[in-house]
Amino acid sequence: MVDSAQESTMDCILQEISAVGRRLEGMDTAIKSLTADTKSIRLDIAGFQTPVLMIEALVASSQDRDQELLFLRNKMTVLEDRSRRNNVRFLGFPKNIEGEDIQAFLRETLSKLTGITFDPPLVFQRAHRLGPRRPDTATRPRPIIACLLRHAQARQLIQRARMQGPCQMDRQVIRMSADFSKETSDRLRAFLAL
């Protein structure tokens, strides 16, 4: 009887061991499946890392380009302002008052308006009205811009205009100013608005 009880216990143990073995085989299959899924996920992540790194590189290079573009714009503005440093703008001269020779008109008129005796006399590289011709019904005359040959004389006119303010000529208010680029003019307006 003991042998038969031991045998039945042994059979039970063997059946339990066999059931555990089958479960382990199922777990082994599940682990292999999980391992394959993990490898697949790793490959997918690695596949995403390359585009992410490329996007990060593109963003960095875009920021570098933006900074370079800003630097170049500022440099262009400085160069444009520098090329205009001999220019003086005149606002308020009535239409056609200058006649045929705008440079001779400015030479005579500026000495009277500012009270400056220019020695040597004013020499212009060019002088003209700005913008397209307007119909006769236009109320505002176009500004005159003059590029003087000598920088010192241009600065002298601008300084006198700052100290003296607007000039009067036949009941017309005449204003003189430096000729800055649009970017610099916008910055000055914004600064003065503060």
Backbone as CSV, one residue per row, in Angstrom:
resi,resn,N_x,N_y,N_z,CA_x,CA_y,CA_z,C_x,C_y,C_z
1,MET,0.779,-1.165,0.000,0.000,0.000,0.000,0.843,1.261,0.000
2,VAL,1.890,1.178,0.713,2.756,2.361,0.746,3.311,2.607,-0.640
3,ASP,3.638,1.523,-1.317,4.188,1.699,-2.659,3.151,2.334,-3.570
4,SER,1.951,1.905,-3.427,0.927,2.454,-4.298,0.648,3.903,-3.908
5,ALA,0.712,4.284,-2.662,0.518,5.673,-2.233,1.684,6.511,-2.718
6,GLN,2.866,5.961,-2.664,4.037,6.699,-3.159,3.955,6.862,-4.656
7,GLU,3.483,5.790,-5.286,3.371,5.861,-6.744,2.352,6.911,-7.142
8,SER,1.235,6.950,-6.457,0.222,7.950,-6.812,0.724,9.348,-6.471
9,THR,1.491,9.529,-5.420,2.071,10.834,-5.076,3.075,11.223,-6.137
10,MET,3.863,10.215,-6.559,4.859,10.472,-7.596,4.168,10.843,-8.895
11,ASP,3.069,10.146,-9.208,2.339,10.479,-10.430,1.790,11.909,-10.348
12,CYS,1.285,12.261,-9.190,0.765,13.629,-8.993,1.877,14.646,-9.157
13,ILE,3.025,14.356,-8.587,4.172,15.266,-8.673,4.612,15.385,-10.125
14,LEU,4.677,14.205,-10.817,5.075,14.239,-12.232,4.063,15.023,-13.068
15,GLN,2.792,14.850,-12.762,1.774,15.605,-13.500,1.920,17.117,-13.242
16,GLU,2.210,17.463,-11.984,2.399,18.880,-11.633,3.632,19.442,-12.344
17,ILE,4.710,18.631,-12.342,5.951,19.056,-13.013,5.684,19.205,-14.506
18,SER,4.939,18.324,-15.074,4.607,18.368,-16.497,3.770,19.600,-16.789
19,ALA,2.807,19.932,-15.909,1.972,21.126,-16.092,2.827,22.383,-15.993
20,VAL,3.757,22.379,-15.030,4.664,23.529,-14.880,5.524,23.651,-16.126
21,GLY,6.014,22.551,-16.666,6.824,22.550,-17.884,6.047,23.142,-19.056
22,ARG,4.763,22.741,-19.174,3.950,23.282,-20.278,3.759,24.792,-20.101
23,ARG,3.546,25.196,-18.863,3.397,26.630,-18.604,4.690,27.377,-18.909
24,LEU,5.814,26.763,-18.551,7.111,27.391,-18.833,7.332,27.496,-20.342
25,GLU,6.914,26.455,-21.083,7.054,26.514,-22.543,6.207,27.656,-23.090
26,GLY,4.990,27.835,-22.563,4.125,28.954,-22.980,4.767,30.295,-22.639
27,MET,5.398,30.349,-21.438,6.090,31.579,-21.026,7.294,31.829,-21.903
28,ASP,7.997,30.769,-22.255,9.168,30.899,-23.130,8.744,31.481,-24.477
29,THR,7.614,30.983,-25.015,7.107,31.498,-26.282,6.720,32.976,-26.125
30,ALA,6.066,33.301,-24.994,5.670,34.695,-24.749,6.905,35.582,-24.609
31,ILE,7.934,35.083,-23.921,9.176,35.858,-23.754,9.846,36.078,-25.103
32,LYS,9.879,35.046,-25.937,10.461,35.197,-27.271,9.674,36.225,-28.078
33,SER,8.345,36.196,-27.956,7.495,37.158,-28.660,7.756,38.574,-28.142
34,LEU,7.880,38.703,-26.801,8.187,40.008,-26.205,9.562,40.510,-26.654
35,THR,10.522,39.612,-26.713,11.870,39.982,-27.163,11.827,40.485,-28.598
36,ALA,11.083,39.788,-29.448,10.967,40.220,-30.843,10.269,41.578,-30.923
37,ASP,9.204,41.761,-30.127,8.505,43.054,-30.109,9.430,44.166,-29.618
38,THR,10.216,43.884,-28.584,11.155,44.870,-28.045,12.183,45.275,-29.094
39,LYS,12.702,44.260,-29.813,13.668,44.569,-30.880,13.015,45.437,-31.951
40,SER,11.786,45.124,-32.292,11.056,45.898,-33.299,10.848,47.340,-32.825
41,ILE,10.481,47.498,-31.558,10.290,48.842,-30.989,11.606,49.608,-30.991
42,ARG,12.699,48.947,-30.630,14.022,49.593,-30.651,14.359,50.077,-32.046
43,LEU,14.084,49.220,-33.041,14.358,49.612,-34.428,13.489,50.804,-34.841
44,ASP,12.208,50.790,-34.398,11.332,51.918,-34.702,11.844,53.200,-34.048
45,ILE,12.253,53.101,-32.790,12.793,54.268,-32.080,14.053,54.760,-32.772
46,ALA,14.920,53.853,-33.137,16.137,54.239,-33.849,15.785,54.903,-35.174
47,GLY,14.746,54.402,-35.834,14.297,55.010,-37.081,13.757,56.415,-36.870
48,PHE,13.146,56.678,-35.704,12.646,58.011,-35.404,13.753,58.951,-34.957
49,GLN,14.791,58.434,-34.352,15.873,59.281,-33.856,16.573,60.005,-34.992
50,THR,16.767,59.336,-36.097,17.458,59.977,-37.219,16.672,61.185,-37.723
51,PRO,15.358,61.070,-38.012,14.626,62.273,-38.424,14.596,63.349,-37.345
52,VAL,14.486,62.952,-36.072,14.482,63.931,-34.987,15.808,64.677,-34.960
53,LEU,16.902,63.947,-35.091,18.217,64.596,-35.118,18.342,65.512,-36.330
54,MET,17.792,65.070,-37.461,17.838,65.915,-38.658,17.011,67.184,-38.456
55,ILE,15.855,67.054,-37.820,15.009,68.218,-37.557,15.713,69.174,-36.598
56,GLU,16.336,68.620,-35.559,17.081,69.471,-34.624,18.207,70.202,-35.335
57,ALA,18.896,69.527,-36.236,19.974,70.166,-37.000,19.417,71.256,-37.910
58,LEU,18.265,70.993,-38.532,17.643,72.003,-39.388,17.213,73.232,-38.595
59,VAL,16.652,73.004,-37.405,16.234,74.125,-36.558,17.451,74.948,-36.151
60,ALA,18.530,74.273,-35.755,19.751,74.983,-35.364,20.313,75.775,-36.539
61,SER,20.349,75.163,-37.727,20.887,75.884,-38.881,19.960,77.024,-39.276
62,SER,18.646,76.863,-39.083,17.696,77.937,-39.376,17.928,79.114,-38.437
63,GLN,18.169,78.828,-37.168,18.454,79.891,-36.204,19.759,80.595,-36.562
64,ASP,20.762,79.826,-36.990,22.030,80.425,-37.418,21.803,81.328,-38.624
65,ARG,20.986,80.851,-39.565,20.695,81.661,-40.762,19.930,82.926,-40.395
66,ASP,19.005,82.816,-39.439,18.255,83.994,-39.011,19.185,85.027,-38.385
67,GLN,20.115,84.564,-37.558,21.079,85.482,-36.943,21.984,86.101,-37.998
68,GLU,22.408,85.299,-38.959,23.255,85.819,-40.024,22.482,86.833,-40.871
69,LEU,21.210,86.537,-41.145,20.383,87.456,-41.915,20.201,88.778,-41.169
70,LEU,19.962,88.718,-39.865,19.824,89.926,-39.061,21.127,90.727,-39.076
71,PHE,22.259,90.047,-38.946,23.564,90.706,-38.991,23.756,91.398,-40.337
72,LEU,23.425,90.697,-41.427,23.600,91.262,-42.764,22.647,92.438,-43.011
73,ARG,21.423,92.359,-42.496,20.491,93.482,-42.631,21.015,94.709,-41.902
74,ASN,21.509,94.494,-40.685,22.067,95.619,-39.925,23.264,96.219,-40.644
75,LYS,24.092,95.352,-41.192,25.268,95.829,-41.919,24.849,96.616,-43.156
76,MET,23.834,96.127,-43.873,23.339,96.822,-45.056,22.768,98.192,-44.676
77,THR,22.055,98.266,-43.556,21.503,99.537,-43.098,22.618,100.526,-42.782
78,VAL,23.653,100.043,-42.113,24.802,100.912,-41.795,25.453,101.411,-43.080
79,LEU,25.644,100.521,-44.035,26.256,100.926,-45.307,25.372,101.917,-46.062
80,GLU,24.067,101.693,-46.046,23.153,102.599,-46.726,23.169,103.975,-46.066
81,ASP,23.148,104.004,-44.732,23.214,105.284,-44.024,24.539,105.996,-44.295
82,ARG,25.598,105.214,-44.364,26.916,105.801,-44.634,26.967,106.406,-46.037
83,SER,26.349,105.738,-47.011,26.359,106.272,-48.374,25.484,107.523,-48.490
84,ARG,24.586,107.740,-47.535,23.691,108.899,-47.565,24.158,110.027,-46.648
85,ARG,25.323,109.921,-46.069,25.711,110.889,-45.046,25.909,112.301,-45.582
86,ASN,26.122,112.471,-46.869,26.261,113.806,-47.449,24.934,114.354,-47.952
87,ASN,23.866,113.578,-47.805,22.548,114.009,-48.291,21.831,114.857,-47.248
88,VAL,21.109,115.858,-47.745,20.257,116.689,-46.892,18.890,116.750,-47.568
89,ARG,17.838,116.554,-46.765,16.457,116.649,-47.269,15.897,118.016,-46.913
90,PHE,15.175,118.588,-47.849,14.528,119.877,-47.641,13.029,119.695,-47.868
91,LEU,12.249,120.057,-46.874,10.792,119.930,-46.953,10.164,121.321,-46.921
92,GLY,9.207,121.541,-47.778,8.443,122.777,-47.721,8.710,123.761,-48.838
93,PHE,9.735,123.561,-49.660,9.958,124.479,-50.780,8.780,124.361,-51.738
94,PRO,8.154,125.485,-52.085,6.998,125.425,-52.993,7.367,124.821,-54.339
95,LYS,6.347,124.340,-54.991,6.519,123.681,-56.283,7.096,124.649,-57.316
96,ASN,8.076,124.187,-58.071,8.718,124.916,-59.173,9.426,126.207,-58.757
97,ILE,9.658,126.408,-57.466,10.366,127.610,-57.026,11.833,127.578,-57.453
98,GLU,12.362,126.377,-57.619,13.788,126.233,-57.936,14.118,126.594,-59.373
99,GLY,13.138,126.646,-60.244,13.390,126.979,-61.643,14.126,125.853,-62.354
100,GLU,14.954,126.224,-63.317,15.683,125.240,-64.125,16.894,124.652,-63.407
101,ASP,17.567,125.465,-62.599,18.820,125.036,-61.959,18.609,124.929,-60.451
102,ILE,18.297,123.731,-59.983,18.004,123.514,-58.560,19.244,123.724,-57.685
103,GLN,20.426,123.430,-58.214,21.649,123.606,-57.430,21.942,125.085,-57.196
104,ALA,21.780,125.919,-58.215,21.996,127.361,-58.046,20.973,127.936,-57.072
105,PHE,19.722,127.473,-57.172,18.685,127.922,-56.251,19.068,127.586,-54.813
106,LEU,19.489,126.340,-54.563,19.857,125.935,-53.204,21.075,126.712,-52.704
107,ARG,22.058,126.929,-53.559,23.267,127.671,-53.177,22.890,129.059,-52.651
108,GLU,22.003,129.751,-53.382,21.599,131.099,-52.977,20.698,131.065,-51.744
109,THR,19.732,130.201,-51.758,18.692,130.183,-50.726,19.214,129.697,-49.370
110,LEU,20.074,128.684,-49.363,20.524,128.122,-48.084,21.353,129.117,-47.290
111,SER,22.158,129.923,-47.949,22.926,130.941,-47.222,21.982,131.931,-46.554
112,LYS,20.914,132.332,-47.254,19.943,133.283,-46.695,19.159,132.662,-45.544
113,LEU,18.707,131.426,-45.732,17.880,130.772,-44.712,18.638,130.486,-43.424
114,THR,19.863,130.024,-43.549,20.615,129.593,-42.365,21.506,130.670,-41.793
115,GLY,21.830,131.679,-42.606,22.744,132.719,-42.143,24.192,132.256,-42.141
116,ILE,24.491,131.183,-42.818,25.852,130.643,-42.888,26.490,131.138,-44.181
117,THR,27.709,131.643,-44.060,28.482,131.983,-45.244,29.396,130.801,-45.511
118,PHE,29.128,130.122,-46.592,29.886,128.918,-46.903,31.164,129.282,-47.639
119,ASP,32.292,128.906,-47.059,33.578,129.126,-47.713,34.355,127.822,-47.638
120,PRO,34.576,127.123,-48.658,34.247,127.364,-50.056,32.741,127.239,-50.278
121,PRO,32.238,127.783,-51.395,30.794,127.729,-51.661,30.288,126.283,-51.727
122,LEU,28.989,126.146,-51.525,28.375,124.815,-51.585,28.555,124.218,-52.980
123,VAL,28.965,122.948,-53.001,29.087,122.209,-54.258,28.243,120.948,-54.097
124,PHE,27.359,120.731,-55.068,26.459,119.590,-55.013,26.900,118.519,-56.002
125,GLN,26.802,117.266,-55.582,26.993,116.165,-56.527,25.724,115.995,-57.349
126,ARG,24.588,116.162,-56.675,23.296,116.100,-57.353,22.244,116.702,-56.429
127,ALA,21.158,117.154,-57.021,20.016,117.679,-56.277,18.776,117.476,-57.138
128,HIS,17.694,117.050,-56.517,16.458,116.805,-57.270,15.283,116.677,-56.317
129,ARG,14.100,116.735,-56.879,12.885,116.493,-56.104,12.685,114.982,-55.985
130,LEU,12.120,114.556,-54.866,11.875,113.127,-54.641,10.489,112.716,-55.104
131,GLY,10.400,111.499,-55.558,9.110,110.915,-55.895,8.620,111.325,-57.264
132,PRO,7.510,110.712,-57.675,6.950,111.026,-58.996,6.281,112.402,-58.990
133,ARG,6.180,112.992,-60.155,5.485,114.284,-60.280,4.025,114.087,-59.898
134,ARG,3.503,115.074,-59.206,2.109,115.015,-58.783,1.286,115.976,-59.627
135,PRO,0.010,115.766,-59.682,-0.828,116.708,-60.439,-0.767,118.102,-59.809
136,ASP,-1.114,119.114,-60.576,-1.064,120.500,-60.093,-1.952,120.736,-58.884
137,THR,-2.929,119.873,-58.679,-3.851,120.061,-57.562,-3.261,119.587,-56.232
138,ALA,-2.092,118.959,-56.271,-1.487,118.452,-55.028,-1.102,119.630,-54.141
139,THR,-1.401,119.516,-52.860,-1.122,120.609,-51.931,0.275,120.527,-51.341
140,ARG,0.784,119.351,-51.152,2.119,119.210,-50.557,3.174,119.140,-51.647
141,PRO,4.167,120.020,-51.587,5.245,119.926,-52.578,6.155,118.741,-52.269
142,ARG,6.755,118.195,-53.307,7.673,117.077,-53.115,8.948,117.573,-52.430
143,PRO,9.545,116.757,-51.563,10.792,117.172,-50.915,11.934,117.256,-51.930
144,ILE,12.920,118.047,-51.591,14.142,118.133,-52.387,15.222,117.407,-51.613
145,ILE,16.015,116.631,-52.318,17.162,115.987,-51.691,18.407,116.453,-52.426
146,ALA,19.416,116.813,-51.658,20.663,117.294,-52.249,21.821,116.523,-51.647
147,CYS,22.724,116.085,-52.510,23.932,115.398,-52.063,25.083,116.391,-52.210
148,LEU,25.615,116.839,-51.078,26.707,117.798,-51.103,28.035,117.082,-51.303
149,LEU,28.960,117.772,-51.910,30.276,117.190,-52.148,31.051,117.060,-50.842
150,ARG,30.903,118.044,-49.969,31.664,118.063,-48.712,30.774,117.639,-47.542
151,HIS,31.222,116.634,-46.848,30.483,116.110,-45.696,30.340,117.172,-44.613
152,ALA,31.382,117.952,-44.385,31.353,118.968,-43.329,30.243,119.988,-43.576
153,GLN,30.025,120.361,-44.817,28.975,121.327,-45.120,27.588,120.717,-44.903
154,ALA,27.434,119.460,-45.237,26.154,118.785,-44.993,25.871,118.742,-43.498
155,ARG,26.866,118.386,-42.690,26.681,118.341,-41.235,26.409,119.734,-40.680
156,GLN,27.063,120.743,-41.237,26.859,122.112,-40.783,25.402,122.536,-41.009
157,LEU,24.853,122.201,-42.171,23.450,122.509,-42.455,22.514,121.780,-41.487
158,ILE,22.785,120.497,-41.243,21.935,119.699,-40.340,22.000,120.251,-38.918
159,GLN,23.199,120.588,-38.455,23.337,121.130,-37.093,22.624,122.465,-36.951
160,ARG,22.741,123.312,-37.960,22.066,124.606,-37.922,20.554,124.394,-37.890
161,ALA,20.078,123.447,-38.671,18.634,123.158,-38.691,18.170,122.657,-37.328
162,ARG,18.977,121.876,-36.647,18.604,121.373,-35.311,18.553,122.522,-34.303
163,MET,19.562,123.403,-34.363,19.628,124.508,-33.402,18.563,125.560,-33.706
164,GLN,18.404,125.884,-34.966,17.548,126.974,-35.390,16.088,126.549,-35.514
165,GLY,15.858,125.302,-35.845,14.500,124.834,-36.075,14.076,125.147,-37.497
166,PRO,12.770,125.049,-37.785,12.298,125.325,-39.146,12.560,126.787,-39.537
167,CYS,12.874,126.976,-40.811,13.128,128.318,-41.341,11.869,128.828,-42.034
168,GLN,11.772,130.141,-42.188,10.657,130.758,-42.895,11.160,131.354,-44.200
169,MET,10.411,131.102,-45.282,10.734,131.695,-46.579,9.407,132.029,-47.254
170,ASP,9.129,133.299,-47.357,7.871,133.749,-47.970,6.666,133.052,-47.331
171,ARG,6.603,133.064,-46.030,5.526,132.445,-45.250,5.448,130.926,-45.420
172,GLN,6.478,130.322,-45.978,6.566,128.859,-46.104,7.533,128.351,-45.040
173,VAL,7.153,127.294,-44.362,8.040,126.666,-43.375,8.937,125.684,-44.113
174,ILE,10.249,125.876,-43.998,11.233,125.025,-44.656,11.963,124.239,-43.570
175,ARG,11.980,122.940,-43.732,12.664,122.067,-42.771,13.813,121.354,-43.473
176,MET,14.900,121.149,-42.726,16.061,120.407,-43.239,16.304,119.228,-42.316
177,SER,16.688,118.106,-42.898,16.999,116.931,-42.079,18.008,116.047,-42.795
178,ALA,18.611,115.172,-42.008,19.522,114.181,-42.584,18.701,113.163,-43.370
179,ASP,19.340,112.518,-44.303,18.670,111.531,-45.147,19.093,110.144,-44.686
180,PHE,18.256,109.517,-43.847,18.561,108.191,-43.332,17.818,107.128,-44.129
181,SER,18.269,105.895,-44.010,17.559,104.776,-44.620,16.220,104.586,-43.911
182,LYS,15.314,103.853,-44.540,13.989,103.616,-43.965,14.092,102.925,-42.613
183,GLU,14.984,101.937,-42.491,15.132,101.193,-41.233,15.575,102.120,-40.108
184,THR,16.550,102.988,-40.388,17.038,103.904,-39.360,15.962,104.918,-39.006
185,SER,15.240,105.417,-40.013,14.152,106.370,-39.746,13.082,105.731,-38.864
186,ASP,12.731,104.479,-39.155,11.732,103.773,-38.337,12.231,103.590,-36.908
187,ARG,13.503,103.245,-36.740,14.076,103.080,-35.387,14.063,104.398,-34.637
188,LEU,14.408,105.497,-35.336,14.404,106.813,-34.686,12.994,107.201,-34.253
189,ARG,12.013,106.966,-35.123,10.631,107.285,-34.766,10.186,106.478,-33.533
190,ALA,10.534,105.185,-33.533,10.156,104.325,-32.399,10.848,104.793,-31.121
191,PHE,12.112,105.190,-31.245,12.866,105.652,-30.081,12.282,106.952,-29.563
192,LEU,11.948,107.878,-30.456,11.400,109.157,-30.051,9.983,109.031,-29.495
193,ALA,9.285,107.965,-29.884,7.927,107.746,-29.390,7.917,107.263,-27.938
194,LEU,9.054,106.752,-27.460,9.121,106.242,-26.076,8.933,107.335,-25.111
